[in-house]
Amino acid sequence: GAVVSQHPSWVICKSGTSVKIECRSLDFQATTMFWYRQFPKQSLMLMATSNEGSKATYEQGVEKDKFLINHASLTLSTLTVTSAHPEDSSFYICSAREGLNTDTQYFGPGTRLTVL
Amino acid sequence: QKEVEQDPGPLSVPEGAIVSLNCTYSNSAFQYFMWYRQYSRKGPELLMYTYSSGNKEDGRFTAQVDKSSKYISLFIRDSQPSDSATYLCATIKAAGNKLTFGGGTRVLVKP
């Protein structure tokens, strides 16, 4: 099956700093990547959808200036949490979709962010 | 009301039992249905993908879809302690882009 990796797997940072999370599709080209956030014992909440070479589409209530998404290539998307605060502490998961004619999304292993 | 409803559990079963999971959805535009397994602090793993009413079997897993009732199920036969995880149903509209998840059901298989 298709493999999606994320880096780092966990990160601890101080309040006010920025954190970048990478999402890579290892054995396929991902025309679309998705970023989710998951709080403990809750389901995944879609934050934004990114297509290679174009601006990301953010879900309602997600601040685009705080969560910067770049999808510069067909195998890499990045999420930067700017000026992180403790309430941004969460589990961030990306997924990737291969091609346009498929509904299957493959998920990365997630990144646990803790903001002190 | 959420578009996809799923009992949060936890659902505790003895090893070897059949695990029965289900979700209901409200929007008839949902056409494709998935089941994901998520271990603690890991990303979801796709288990089953179906797009028509009926049954689909893969090893110990059987997915059922009843579009007339807007009801989807996942059955796990001969459950093992390694099946202990959270199971998420998800659905997507035809020509859609976004997955809509249920809240997840936590399953515990006791040895």
Tab-separated table of N, CA and C in Angstrom, chain A residues 3-111:
chain	number	residue	atom	x	y	z
A	3	VAL	N	2.547	4.667	1.079
A	3	VAL	CA	3.130	5.058	2.363
A	3	VAL	C	3.271	6.561	2.430
A	4	VAL	N	2.835	7.095	3.556
A	4	VAL	CA	2.963	8.523	3.828
A	4	VAL	C	3.761	8.684	5.115
A	5	SER	N	4.760	9.519	5.070
A	5	SER	CA	5.570	9.745	6.272
A	5	SER	C	5.387	11.173	6.761
A	6	GLN	N	5.645	11.351	8.042
A	6	GLN	CA	5.615	12.678	8.645
A	6	GLN	C	6.856	12.877	9.479
A	7	HIS	N	7.307	14.116	9.507
A	7	HIS	CA	8.477	14.435	10.320
A	7	HIS	C	8.335	15.834	10.888
A	8	PRO	N	8.571	16.041	12.173
A	8	PRO	CA	8.977	15.013	13.135
A	8	PRO	C	7.769	14.227	13.648
A	9	SER	N	8.006	13.192	14.394
A	9	SER	CA	6.904	12.419	14.967
A	9	SER	C	6.393	13.086	16.241
A	10	TRP	N	7.279	13.824	16.905
A	10	TRP	CA	6.825	14.607	18.046
A	10	TRP	C	7.753	15.810	18.209
A	11	VAL	N	7.193	16.877	18.729
A	11	VAL	CA	7.982	18.090	18.921
A	11	VAL	C	7.443	18.845	20.122
A	12	ILE	N	8.362	19.365	20.895
A	12	ILE	CA	8.028	20.222	22.031
A	12	ILE	C	8.654	21.580	21.761
A	13	CYS	N	7.873	22.625	21.888
A	13	CYS	CA	8.415	23.956	21.624
A	13	CYS	C	7.893	24.951	22.657
A	14	LYS	N	8.551	26.080	22.704
A	14	LYS	CA	8.140	27.143	23.611
A	14	LYS	C	7.054	27.987	22.957
A	15	SER	N	6.212	28.553	23.776
A	15	SER	CA	5.153	29.414	23.291
A	15	SER	C	5.749	30.591	22.511
A	16	GLY	N	5.179	30.886	21.369
A	16	GLY	CA	5.649	31.990	20.542
A	16	GLY	C	6.549	31.593	19.397
A	17	THR	N	7.022	30.377	19.433
A	17	THR	CA	7.892	29.917	18.352
A	17	THR	C	7.057	29.281	17.243
A	18	SER	N	7.705	29.043	16.103
A	18	SER	CA	7.032	28.410	14.962
A	18	SER	C	7.566	26.999	14.767
A	19	VAL	N	6.698	26.140	14.331
A	19	VAL	CA	7.052	24.733	14.148
A	19	VAL	C	6.629	24.297	12.756
A	20	LYS	N	7.522	23.610	12.050
A	20	LYS	CA	7.206	23.104	10.719
A	20	LYS	C	7.096	21.592	10.749
A	21	ILE	N	6.032	21.084	10.157
A	21	ILE	CA	5.800	19.647	10.066
A	21	ILE	C	5.793	19.268	8.591
A	22	GLU	N	6.537	18.218	8.259
A	22	GLU	CA	6.600	17.764	6.872
A	22	GLU	C	5.755	16.522	6.657
A	23	CYS	N	5.146	16.448	5.489
A	23	CYS	CA	4.369	15.283	5.092
A	23	CYS	C	4.845	14.850	3.711
A	24	ARG	N	5.265	13.608	3.601
A	24	ARG	CA	5.795	13.117	2.323
A	24	ARG	C	5.072	11.846	1.884
A	25	SER	N	4.745	11.782	0.609
A	25	SER	CA	4.273	10.530	0.026
A	25	SER	C	5.507	9.834	-0.536
A	26	LEU	N	5.761	8.620	-0.063
A	26	LEU	CA	7.048	7.974	-0.347
A	26	LEU	C	7.072	7.198	-1.659
A	27	ASP	N	5.965	6.637	-2.060
A	27	ASP	CA	6.001	5.781	-3.242
A	27	ASP	C	4.915	6.119	-4.249
A	28	PHE	N	4.383	7.330	-4.144
A	28	PHE	CA	3.411	7.770	-5.129
A	28	PHE	C	3.394	9.288	-5.152
A	29	GLN	N	2.817	9.821	-6.190
A	29	GLN	CA	2.700	11.268	-6.302
A	29	GLN	C	1.320	11.692	-5.837
A	30	ALA	N	1.310	12.624	-4.903
A	30	ALA	CA	0.060	13.045	-4.279
A	30	ALA	C	-0.386	14.384	-4.850
A	31	THR	N	-1.425	14.346	-5.644
A	31	THR	CA	-1.922	15.602	-6.190
A	31	THR	C	-2.615	16.434	-5.107
A	32	THR	N	-3.158	15.746	-4.127
A	32	THR	CA	-3.862	16.443	-3.049
A	32	THR	C	-3.403	15.900	-1.712
A	33	MET	N	-3.130	16.794	-0.805
A	33	MET	CA	-2.802	16.409	0.569
A	33	MET	C	-3.736	17.139	1.520
A	34	PHE	N	-4.000	16.500	2.629
A	34	PHE	CA	-4.930	17.035	3.610
A	34	PHE	C	-4.215	17.121	4.960
A	35	TRP	N	-4.573	18.127	5.739
A	35	TRP	CA	-4.046	18.252	7.100
A	35	TRP	C	-5.200	18.192	8.089
A	36	TYR	N	-5.019	17.339	9.095
A	36	TYR	CA	-6.024	17.147	10.132
A	36	TYR	C	-5.404	17.458	11.493
A	37	ARG	N	-6.304	17.754	12.428
A	37	ARG	CA	-5.891	17.900	13.823
A	37	ARG	C	-6.779	16.981	14.642
A	38	GLN	N	-6.175	16.359	15.621
A	38	GLN	CA	-6.943	15.435	16.458
A	38	GLN	C	-6.616	15.679	17.916
A	39	PHE	N	-7.639	16.010	18.693
A	39	PHE	CA	-7.477	16.153	20.132
A	39	PHE	C	-7.752	14.811	20.792
A	40	PRO	N	-7.251	14.620	22.034
A	40	PRO	CA	-7.389	13.318	22.693
A	40	PRO	C	-8.831	12.815	22.718
A	41	LYS	N	-8.985	11.572	22.355
A	41	LYS	CA	-10.272	10.870	22.373
A	41	LYS	C	-11.308	11.527	21.459
A	42	GLN	N	-10.858	12.256	20.481
A	42	GLN	CA	-11.760	12.848	19.503
A	42	GLN	C	-11.377	12.384	18.103
A	43	SER	N	-12.290	12.602	17.182
A	43	SER	CA	-12.020	12.197	15.812
A	43	SER	C	-11.166	13.241	15.110
A	44	LEU	N	-10.830	12.947	13.873
A	44	LEU	CA	-9.993	13.859	13.095
A	44	LEU	C	-10.813	15.046	12.610
A	45	MET	N	-10.213	16.217	12.703
A	45	MET	CA	-10.855	17.424	12.188
A	45	MET	C	-10.029	17.955	11.030
A	46	LEU	N	-10.648	18.052	9.868
A	46	LEU	CA	-9.939	18.553	8.703
A	46	LEU	C	-9.623	20.026	8.887
A	47	MET	N	-8.352	20.369	8.675
A	47	MET	CA	-7.934	21.768	8.767
A	47	MET	C	-7.902	22.419	7.390
A	48	ALA	N	-7.289	21.715	6.440
A	48	ALA	CA	-7.108	22.326	5.127
A	48	ALA	C	-6.803	21.264	4.093
A	49	THR	N	-7.063	21.624	2.860
A	49	THR	CA	-6.777	20.771	1.708
A	49	THR	C	-5.778	21.507	0.827
A	50	SER	N	-4.734	20.827	0.430
A	50	SER	CA	-3.755	21.490	-0.425
A	50	SER	C	-3.522	20.703	-1.699
A	51	ASN	N	-3.509	21.419	-2.793
A	51	ASN	CA	-3.188	20.849	-4.090
A	51	ASN	C	-1.834	21.365	-4.535
A	52	GLU	N	-1.069	20.488	-5.129
A	52	GLU	CA	0.272	20.844	-5.537
A	52	GLU	C	0.273	22.075	-6.433
A	53	GLY	N	1.076	23.061	-6.043
A	53	GLY	CA	1.233	24.258	-6.843
A	53	GLY	C	0.179	25.320	-6.671
A	54	SER	N	-0.780	25.097	-5.801
A	54	SER	CA	-1.810	26.114	-5.591
A	54	SER	C	-2.009	26.365	-4.099
A	55	LYS	N	-2.755	27.419	-3.812
A	55	LYS	CA	-2.980	27.768	-2.408
A	55	LYS	C	-3.887	26.747	-1.740
A	56	ALA	N	-3.665	26.566	-0.451
A	56	ALA	CA	-4.484	25.622	0.301
A	56	ALA	C	-5.879	26.188	0.544
A	57	THR	N	-6.829	25.285	0.675
A	57	THR	CA	-8.197	25.647	1.028
A	57	THR	C	-8.428	25.296	2.479
A	58	TYR	N	-8.732	26.299	3.283
A	58	TYR	CA	-8.863	26.097	4.717
A	58	TYR	C	-10.323	25.884	5.102
A	59	GLU	N	-10.522	25.051	6.110
A	59	GLU	CA	-11.864	24.842	6.644
A	59	GLU	C	-12.267	26.055	7.494
A	60	GLN	N	-13.555	26.189	7.635
A	60	GLN	CA	-14.080	27.300	8.425
A	60	GLN	C	-13.538	27.243	9.842
A	61	GLY	N	-13.067	28.390	10.313
A	61	GLY	CA	-12.562	28.478	11.677
A	61	GLY	C	-11.073	28.214	11.804
A	62	VAL	N	-10.419	27.821	10.736
A	62	VAL	CA	-8.977	27.574	10.770
A	62	VAL	C	-8.265	28.810	10.231
A	63	GLU	N	-7.368	29.357	11.035
A	63	GLU	CA	-6.682	30.595	10.643
A	63	GLU	C	-5.555	30.286	9.655
A	64	LYS	N	-5.697	30.791	8.454
A	64	LYS	CA	-4.702	30.494	7.427
A	64	LYS	C	-3.367	31.179	7.705
A	65	ASP	N	-3.392	32.294	8.425
A	65	ASP	CA	-2.140	32.984	8.730
A	65	ASP	C	-1.403	32.325	9.880
A	66	LYS	N	-2.101	31.502	10.615
A	66	LYS	CA	-1.466	30.796	11.724
A	66	LYS	C	-0.958	29.434	11.288
A	67	PHE	N	-1.719	28.795	10.451
A	67	PHE	CA	-1.349	27.458	9.964
A	67	PHE	C	-1.006	27.581	8.475
A	68	LEU	N	0.278	27.773	8.211
A	68	LEU	CA	0.736	27.983	6.849
A	68	LEU	C	0.994	26.641	6.175
A	69	ILE	N	0.404	26.452	5.014
A	69	ILE	CA	0.552	25.195	4.306
A	69	ILE	C	1.200	25.467	2.958
A	70	ASN	N	2.213	24.659	2.668
A	70	ASN	CA	2.900	24.743	1.392
A	70	ASN	C	2.945	23.364	0.760
A	71	HIS	N	2.552	23.281	-0.489
A	71	HIS	CA	2.549	21.996	-1.206
A	71	HIS	C	3.340	22.203	-2.479
A	72	ALA	N	4.660	22.266	-2.300
A	72	ALA	CA	5.536	22.701	-3.390
A	72	ALA	C	5.803	21.612	-4.415
A	73	SER	N	5.630	20.355	-4.033
A	73	SER	CA	5.896	19.280	-4.980
A	73	SER	C	4.842	18.198	-4.807
A	74	LEU	N	4.862	17.232	-5.699
A	74	LEU	CA	3.867	16.170	-5.660
A	74	LEU	C	4.118	15.155	-4.554
A	75	THR	N	5.212	15.317	-3.844
A	75	THR	CA	5.505	14.366	-2.771
A	75	THR	C	5.714	15.036	-1.417
A	76	LEU	N	5.560	16.340	-1.334
A	76	LEU	CA	5.857	17.032	-0.085
A	76	LEU	C	4.877	18.166	0.172
A	77	SER	N	4.309	18.137	1.368
A	77	SER	CA	3.519	19.263	1.864
A	77	SER	C	4.010	19.591	3.260
A	78	THR	N	4.018	20.865	3.599
A	78	THR	CA	4.449	21.261	4.935
A	78	THR	C	3.371	22.095	5.614
A	79	LEU	N	3.269	21.910	6.922
A	79	LEU	CA	2.371	22.705	7.764
A	79	LEU	C	3.245	23.435	8.774
A	80	THR	N	3.169	24.743	8.786
A	80	THR	CA	3.904	25.532	9.769
A	80	THR	C	2.931	26.172	10.732
A	81	VAL	N	3.092	25.832	11.999
A	81	VAL	CA	2.286	26.452	13.050
A	81	VAL	C	3.061	27.672	13.526
A	82	THR	N	2.560	28.839	13.221
A	82	THR	CA	3.286	30.069	13.554
A	82	THR	C	2.857	30.589	14.926
A	83	SER	N	3.833	31.157	15.639
A	83	SER	CA	3.572	31.714	16.956
A	83	SER	C	2.700	30.756	17.776
A	84	ALA	N	3.219	29.573	17.965
A	84	ALA	CA	2.445	28.522	18.630
A	84	ALA	C	2.139	28.882	20.075
A	85	HIS	N	0.958	28.476	20.519
A	85	HIS	CA	0.539	28.657	21.906
A	85	HIS	C	0.082	27.319	22.467
A	86	PRO	N	-0.002	27.212	23.779
A	86	PRO	CA	-0.376	25.917	24.374
A	86	PRO	C	-1.663	25.323	23.805
A	87	GLU	N	-2.613	26.144	23.428
A	87	GLU	CA	-3.862	25.605	22.874
A	87	GLU	C	-3.685	24.986	21.490
A	88	ASP	N	-2.521	25.209	20.880
A	88	ASP	CA	-2.222	24.552	19.595
A	88	ASP	C	-1.672	23.144	19.797
A	89	SER	N	-1.411	22.777	21.037
A	89	SER	CA	-0.920	21.429	21.321
A	89	SER	C	-1.967	20.420	20.860
A	90	SER	N	-1.541	19.498	20.021
A	90	SER	CA	-2.484	18.542	19.447
A	90	SER	C	-1.708	17.503	18.647
A	91	PHE	N	-2.429	16.584	18.069
A	91	PHE	CA	-1.871	15.567	17.181
A	91	PHE	C	-2.223	15.998	15.763
A	92	TYR	N	-1.228	16.261	14.947
A	92	TYR	CA	-1.449	16.728	13.586
A	92	TYR	C	-1.152	15.579	12.626
A	93	ILE	N	-2.112	15.292	11.764
A	93	ILE	CA	-1.995	14.163	10.847
A	93	ILE	C	-2.225	14.646	9.424
A	94	CYS	N	-1.374	14.199	8.515
A	94	CYS	CA	-1.601	14.514	7.113
A	94	CYS	C	-2.075	13.271	6.390
A	95	SER	N	-2.716	13.467	5.268
A	95	SER	CA	-3.059	12.356	4.392
A	95	SER	C	-2.813	12.791	2.959
A	96	ALA	N	-2.687	11.814	2.103
A	96	ALA	CA	-2.393	12.094	0.707
A	96	ALA	C	-3.275	11.261	-0.191
A	97	ARG	N	-3.668	11.865	-1.279
A	97	ARG	CA	-4.496	11.174	-2.256
A	97	ARG	C	-3.728	11.113	-3.564
A	98	GLU	N	-3.699	9.912	-4.129
A	98	GLU	CA	-2.956	9.729	-5.374
A	98	GLU	C	-3.889	9.973	-6.551
A	99	GLY	N	-3.593	10.946	-7.365
A	99	GLY	CA	-4.389	11.187	-8.548
A	99	GLY	C	-5.721	11.825	-8.228
A	100	LEU	N	-6.488	12.085	-9.258
A	100	LEU	CA	-7.766	12.763	-9.101
A	100	LEU	C	-8.932	11.780	-9.107
A	101	ASN	N	-8.708	10.600	-9.658
A	101	ASN	CA	-9.812	9.661	-9.822
A	101	ASN	C	-9.812	8.585	-8.754
A	102	THR	N	-9.494	8.989	-7.546
A	102	THR	CA	-9.541	8.050	-6.444
A	102	THR	C	-10.025	8.777	-5.203
A	103	ASP	N	-10.727	8.052	-4.360
A	103	ASP	CA	-11.194	8.646	-3.116
A	103	ASP	C	-10.377	8.178	-1.923
A	104	THR	N	-9.433	7.303	-2.164
A	104	THR	CA	-8.668	6.717	-1.072
A	104	THR	C	-7.594	7.673	-0.601
A	105	GLN	N	-7.587	7.921	0.694
A	105	GLN	CA	-6.568	8.736	1.314
A	105	GLN	C	-5.696	7.859	2.208
A	106	TYR	N	-4.397	8.069	2.120
A	106	TYR	CA	-3.457	7.354	2.963
A	106	TYR	C	-2.899	8.323	3.987
A	107	PHE	N	-2.922	7.896	5.228
A	107	PHE	CA	-2.567	8.786	6.315
A	107	PHE	C	-1.121	8.596	6.764
A	108	GLY	N	-0.537	9.690	7.194
A	108	GLY	CA	0.765	9.639	7.827
A	108	GLY	C	0.632	9.184	9.270
A	109	PRO	N	1.745	8.969	9.949
A	109	PRO	CA	1.724	8.476	11.327
A	109	PRO	C	1.410	9.539	12.357
A	110	GLY	N	1.350	10.798	11.930
A	110	GLY	CA	1.000	11.863	12.860
A	110	GLY	C	2.206	12.514	13.512
A	111	THR	N	2.007	13.735	13.957
A	111	THR	CA	3.021	14.505	14.690
A	111	THR	C	2.373	15.055	15.946
